Protein backbone atom coordinates (compact mmCIF):
# COMPACT_ATOMS: atom_id res chain seq x y z
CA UNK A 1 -19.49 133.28 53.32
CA UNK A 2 -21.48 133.71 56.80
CA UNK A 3 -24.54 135.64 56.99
CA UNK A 4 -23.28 138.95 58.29
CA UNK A 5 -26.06 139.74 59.75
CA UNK A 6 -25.66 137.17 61.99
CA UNK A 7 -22.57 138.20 63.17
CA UNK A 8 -21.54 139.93 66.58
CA UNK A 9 -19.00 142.69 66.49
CA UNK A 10 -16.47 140.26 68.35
CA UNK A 11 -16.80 137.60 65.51
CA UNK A 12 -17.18 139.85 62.48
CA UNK A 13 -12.79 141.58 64.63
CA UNK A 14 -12.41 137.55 64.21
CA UNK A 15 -13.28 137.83 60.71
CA UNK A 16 -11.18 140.49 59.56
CA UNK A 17 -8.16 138.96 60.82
CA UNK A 18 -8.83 135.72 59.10
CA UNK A 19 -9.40 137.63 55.75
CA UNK A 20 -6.42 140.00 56.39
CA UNK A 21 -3.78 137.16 56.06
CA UNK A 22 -5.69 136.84 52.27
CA UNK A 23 -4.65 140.24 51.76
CA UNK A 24 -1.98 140.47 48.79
CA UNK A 25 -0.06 143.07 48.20
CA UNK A 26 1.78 143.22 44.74
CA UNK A 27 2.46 145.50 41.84
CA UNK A 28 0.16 145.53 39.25
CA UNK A 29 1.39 143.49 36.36
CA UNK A 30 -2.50 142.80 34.67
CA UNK A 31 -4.46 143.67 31.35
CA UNK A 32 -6.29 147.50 32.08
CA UNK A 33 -8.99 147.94 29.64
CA UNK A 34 -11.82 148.36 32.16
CA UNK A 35 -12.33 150.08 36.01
CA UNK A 36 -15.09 150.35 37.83
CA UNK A 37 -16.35 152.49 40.89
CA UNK A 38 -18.14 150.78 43.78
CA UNK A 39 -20.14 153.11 46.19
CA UNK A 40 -23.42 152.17 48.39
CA UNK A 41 -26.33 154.82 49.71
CA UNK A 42 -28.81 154.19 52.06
CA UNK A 43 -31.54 156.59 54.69
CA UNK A 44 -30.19 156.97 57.53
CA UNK A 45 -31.49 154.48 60.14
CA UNK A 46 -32.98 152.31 57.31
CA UNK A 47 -31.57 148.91 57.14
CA UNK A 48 -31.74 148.65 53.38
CA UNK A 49 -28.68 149.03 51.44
CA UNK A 50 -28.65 150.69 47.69
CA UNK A 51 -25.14 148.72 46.49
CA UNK A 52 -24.10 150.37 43.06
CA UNK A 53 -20.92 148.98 40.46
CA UNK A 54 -20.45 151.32 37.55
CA UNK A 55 -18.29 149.90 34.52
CA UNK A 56 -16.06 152.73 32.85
CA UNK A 57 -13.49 151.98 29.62
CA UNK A 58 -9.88 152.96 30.40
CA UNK A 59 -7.77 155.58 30.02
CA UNK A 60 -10.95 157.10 28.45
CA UNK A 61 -13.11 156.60 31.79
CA UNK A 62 -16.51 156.69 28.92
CA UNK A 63 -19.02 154.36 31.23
CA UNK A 64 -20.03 151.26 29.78
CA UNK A 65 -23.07 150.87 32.18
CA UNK A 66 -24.06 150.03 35.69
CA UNK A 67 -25.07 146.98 38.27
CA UNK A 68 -27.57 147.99 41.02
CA UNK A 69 -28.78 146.15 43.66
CA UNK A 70 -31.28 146.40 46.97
CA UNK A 71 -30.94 144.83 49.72
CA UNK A 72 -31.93 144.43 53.60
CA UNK A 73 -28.85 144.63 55.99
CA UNK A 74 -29.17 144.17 60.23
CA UNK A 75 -25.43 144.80 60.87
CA UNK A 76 -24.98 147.31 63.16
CA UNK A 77 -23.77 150.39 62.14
CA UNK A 78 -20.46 150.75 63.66
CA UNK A 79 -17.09 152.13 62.15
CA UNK A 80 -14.30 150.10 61.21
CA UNK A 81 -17.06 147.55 60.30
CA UNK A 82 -19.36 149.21 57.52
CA UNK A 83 -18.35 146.88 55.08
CA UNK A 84 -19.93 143.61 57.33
CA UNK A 85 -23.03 146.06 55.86
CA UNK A 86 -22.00 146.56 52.45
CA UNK A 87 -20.19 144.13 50.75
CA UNK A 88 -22.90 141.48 50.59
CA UNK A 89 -25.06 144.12 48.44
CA UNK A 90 -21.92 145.02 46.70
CA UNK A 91 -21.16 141.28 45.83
CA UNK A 92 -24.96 140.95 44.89
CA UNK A 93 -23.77 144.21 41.95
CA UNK A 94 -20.47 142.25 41.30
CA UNK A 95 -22.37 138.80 39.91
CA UNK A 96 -24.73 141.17 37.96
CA UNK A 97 -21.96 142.72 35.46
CA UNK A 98 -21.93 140.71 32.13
CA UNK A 99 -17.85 142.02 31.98
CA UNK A 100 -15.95 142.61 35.33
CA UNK A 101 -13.19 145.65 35.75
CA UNK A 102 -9.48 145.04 35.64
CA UNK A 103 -9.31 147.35 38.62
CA UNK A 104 -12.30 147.81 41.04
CA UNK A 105 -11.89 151.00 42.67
CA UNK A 106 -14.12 150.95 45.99
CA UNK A 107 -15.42 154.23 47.75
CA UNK A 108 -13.63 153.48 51.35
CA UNK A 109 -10.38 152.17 52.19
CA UNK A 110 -8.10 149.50 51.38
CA UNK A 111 -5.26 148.59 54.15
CA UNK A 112 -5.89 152.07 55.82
CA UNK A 113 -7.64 150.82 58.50
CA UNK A 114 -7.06 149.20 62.33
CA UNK A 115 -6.91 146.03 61.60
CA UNK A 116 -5.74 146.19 57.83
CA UNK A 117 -9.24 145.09 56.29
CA UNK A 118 -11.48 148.47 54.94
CA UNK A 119 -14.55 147.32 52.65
CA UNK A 120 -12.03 147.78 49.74
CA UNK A 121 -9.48 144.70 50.92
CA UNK A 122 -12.71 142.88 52.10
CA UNK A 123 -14.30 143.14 48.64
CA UNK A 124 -10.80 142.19 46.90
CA UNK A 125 -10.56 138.96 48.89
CA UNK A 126 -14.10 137.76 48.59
CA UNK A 127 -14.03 138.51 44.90
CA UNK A 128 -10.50 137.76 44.45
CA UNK A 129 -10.58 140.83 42.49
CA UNK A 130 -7.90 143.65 42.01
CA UNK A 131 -9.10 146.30 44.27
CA UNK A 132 -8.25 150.34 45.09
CA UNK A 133 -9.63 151.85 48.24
CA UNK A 134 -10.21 155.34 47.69
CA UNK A 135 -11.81 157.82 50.95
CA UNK A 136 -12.70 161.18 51.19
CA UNK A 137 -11.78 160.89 55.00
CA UNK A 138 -9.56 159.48 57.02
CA UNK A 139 -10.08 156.31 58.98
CA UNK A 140 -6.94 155.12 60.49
CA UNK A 141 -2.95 156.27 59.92
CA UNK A 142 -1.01 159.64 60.21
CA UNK A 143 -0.01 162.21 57.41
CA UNK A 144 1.26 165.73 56.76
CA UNK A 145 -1.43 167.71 54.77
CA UNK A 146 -0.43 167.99 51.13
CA UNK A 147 0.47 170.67 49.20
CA UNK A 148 -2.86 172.92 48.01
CA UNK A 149 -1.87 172.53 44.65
CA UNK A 150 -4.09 169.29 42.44
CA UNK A 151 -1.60 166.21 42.47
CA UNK A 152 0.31 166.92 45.23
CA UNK A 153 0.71 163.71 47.57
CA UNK A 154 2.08 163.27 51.30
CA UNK A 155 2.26 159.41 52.34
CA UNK A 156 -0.34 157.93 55.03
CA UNK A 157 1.69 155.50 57.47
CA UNK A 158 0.55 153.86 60.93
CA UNK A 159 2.36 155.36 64.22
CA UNK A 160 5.12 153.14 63.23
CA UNK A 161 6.04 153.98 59.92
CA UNK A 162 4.43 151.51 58.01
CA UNK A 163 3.27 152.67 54.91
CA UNK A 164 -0.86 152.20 54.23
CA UNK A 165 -1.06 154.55 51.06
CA UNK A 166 -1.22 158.43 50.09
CA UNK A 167 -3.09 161.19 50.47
CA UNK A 168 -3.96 162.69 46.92
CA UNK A 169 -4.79 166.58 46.51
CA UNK A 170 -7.14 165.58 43.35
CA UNK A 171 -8.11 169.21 42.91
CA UNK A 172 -6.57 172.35 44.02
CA UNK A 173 -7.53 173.61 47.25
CA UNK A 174 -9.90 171.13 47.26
CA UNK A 175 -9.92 168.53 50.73
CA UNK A 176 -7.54 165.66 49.40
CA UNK A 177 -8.59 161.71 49.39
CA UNK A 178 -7.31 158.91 50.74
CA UNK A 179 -5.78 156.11 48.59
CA UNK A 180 -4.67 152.60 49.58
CA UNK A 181 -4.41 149.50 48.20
CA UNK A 182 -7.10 146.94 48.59
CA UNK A 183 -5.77 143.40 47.17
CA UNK A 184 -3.60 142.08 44.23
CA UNK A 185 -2.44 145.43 43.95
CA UNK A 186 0.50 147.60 45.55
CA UNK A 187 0.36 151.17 47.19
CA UNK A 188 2.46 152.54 44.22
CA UNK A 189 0.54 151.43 42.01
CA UNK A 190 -2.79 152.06 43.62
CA UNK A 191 -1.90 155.99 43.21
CA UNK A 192 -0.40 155.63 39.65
CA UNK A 193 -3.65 154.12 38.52
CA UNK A 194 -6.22 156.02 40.82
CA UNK A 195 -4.27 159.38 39.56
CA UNK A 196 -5.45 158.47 35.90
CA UNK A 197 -8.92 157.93 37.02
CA UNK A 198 -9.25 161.46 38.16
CA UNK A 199 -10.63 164.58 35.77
CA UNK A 200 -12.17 167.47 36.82
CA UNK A 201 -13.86 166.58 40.27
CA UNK A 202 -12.36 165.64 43.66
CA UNK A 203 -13.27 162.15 43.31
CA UNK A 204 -12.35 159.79 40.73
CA UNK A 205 -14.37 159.27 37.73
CA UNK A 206 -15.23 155.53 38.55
CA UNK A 207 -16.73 156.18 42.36
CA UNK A 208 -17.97 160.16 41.45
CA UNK A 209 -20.19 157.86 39.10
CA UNK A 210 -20.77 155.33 41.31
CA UNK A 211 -21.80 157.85 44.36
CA UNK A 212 -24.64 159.59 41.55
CA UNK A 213 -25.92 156.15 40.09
CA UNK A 214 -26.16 154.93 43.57
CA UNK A 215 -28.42 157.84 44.98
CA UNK A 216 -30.39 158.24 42.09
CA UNK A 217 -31.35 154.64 42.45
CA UNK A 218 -32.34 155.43 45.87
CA UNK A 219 -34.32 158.27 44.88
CA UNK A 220 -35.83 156.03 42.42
CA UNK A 221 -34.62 157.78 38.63
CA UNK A 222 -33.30 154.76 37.45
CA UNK A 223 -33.96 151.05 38.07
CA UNK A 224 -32.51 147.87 39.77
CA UNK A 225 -30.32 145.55 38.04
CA UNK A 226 -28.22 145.95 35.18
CA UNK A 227 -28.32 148.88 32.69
CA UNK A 228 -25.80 149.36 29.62
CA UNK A 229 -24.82 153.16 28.53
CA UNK A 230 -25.29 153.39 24.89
């Protein structure tokens, strides 16, 4: 893998394209004992990156324990490219689980995005890892706002029709998220699984957990590295 930080913005477009035509898109036909939640926090302006993985048991979602890591990122901060800044800190969290997820479910997109390639596709392909985008906004596509009630869905296409993954009302009268598909998994299935990783909260169990290990880390409650739940 090249150092992103390295990278221009015209090499890291070049980049996504290569790792696009990695992308796979296919139902889910795996083992699902374990998901995880992958988030990242950092100060605003700061160039280091607090990368967080939290391991969860499935259906029952009861977390197993978490991977944190540090690290300094130069990437410039520009949209449609935030994971050029995260994934290497993410991958850092990745080799640091002693048991990896079934299902990785990333905080960001899958295949929503311009060029097909959000952090959660980018992740999948590096990792070669079953991976589930899921976004509290939208990036790229087009949708009809879904119903107010909790599990109502309305699809998210491109302006052609394409189909890039759903928009999810995961609690009523709540703002919806955004699911899509990262790699070695399909949009159906991408909502059939994230849908079971939802409880009370807007966001799903695996990245709500993620998102609080992550900025407690950067607040400094709880350490770097690897720490099982008991």
């Amino acid at each position: 893998m090249p150092d992103y930080n390295e990278l221009t913005v015209p090499e890291a477009t070049l980049l996504q394209r290569e790792l696009q035509e990695k992308v796979t898109l296919i139902p889910y036909k795996g083992p699902l004992n374990y998901v995880a939640g992958a988030d990242i926090s950092f100060n605003k302006f700061s160039t280091t990156v607090y990368a967080g993985i939290v391991l969860l048991k499935f259906p029952s979602l009861i977390p197993v324990g978490y991977s944190l890591v540090k690290k300094e990122v130069h990437f410039p901060y520009v949209p449609g490219f935030l994971a050029f800044r995260e994934v290497p800190a993410l991958l850092d969290a990745w080799e640091q689980l002693p048991l990896k997820p079934d299902i990785l479910v990333v905080d960001g997109h899958g295949i929503a995005h311009p060029r097909r390639m959000g952090i959660a596709s980018h992740f999948g392909v590096l990792a070669q890892q079953a991976t589930i985008g899921s976004a509290k906004k939208k990036l790229y596509g087009v949708y009809e706002e879904p119903r107010p009630e909790k599990g109502s869905v309305s699809p998210l296409t491109d302006r052609k029709g394409q189909l890039l993954g759903n928009v999810l009302r995961s609690k009523t009268n709540v703002k919806p998220i955004f699911v899509s598909p990262g790699h070695l998994i399909d949009v159906p299935d991408s909502l059939r699984i994230l849908r079971q990783c939802i409880q009370k909260y807007r966001l799903p169990e695996p990245t709500r957990l993620a998102h609080n290990a992550v900025n407690q880390f950067r607040l400094g409650a709880i350490p770097e590295g690897w720490m099982e739940i008991s």
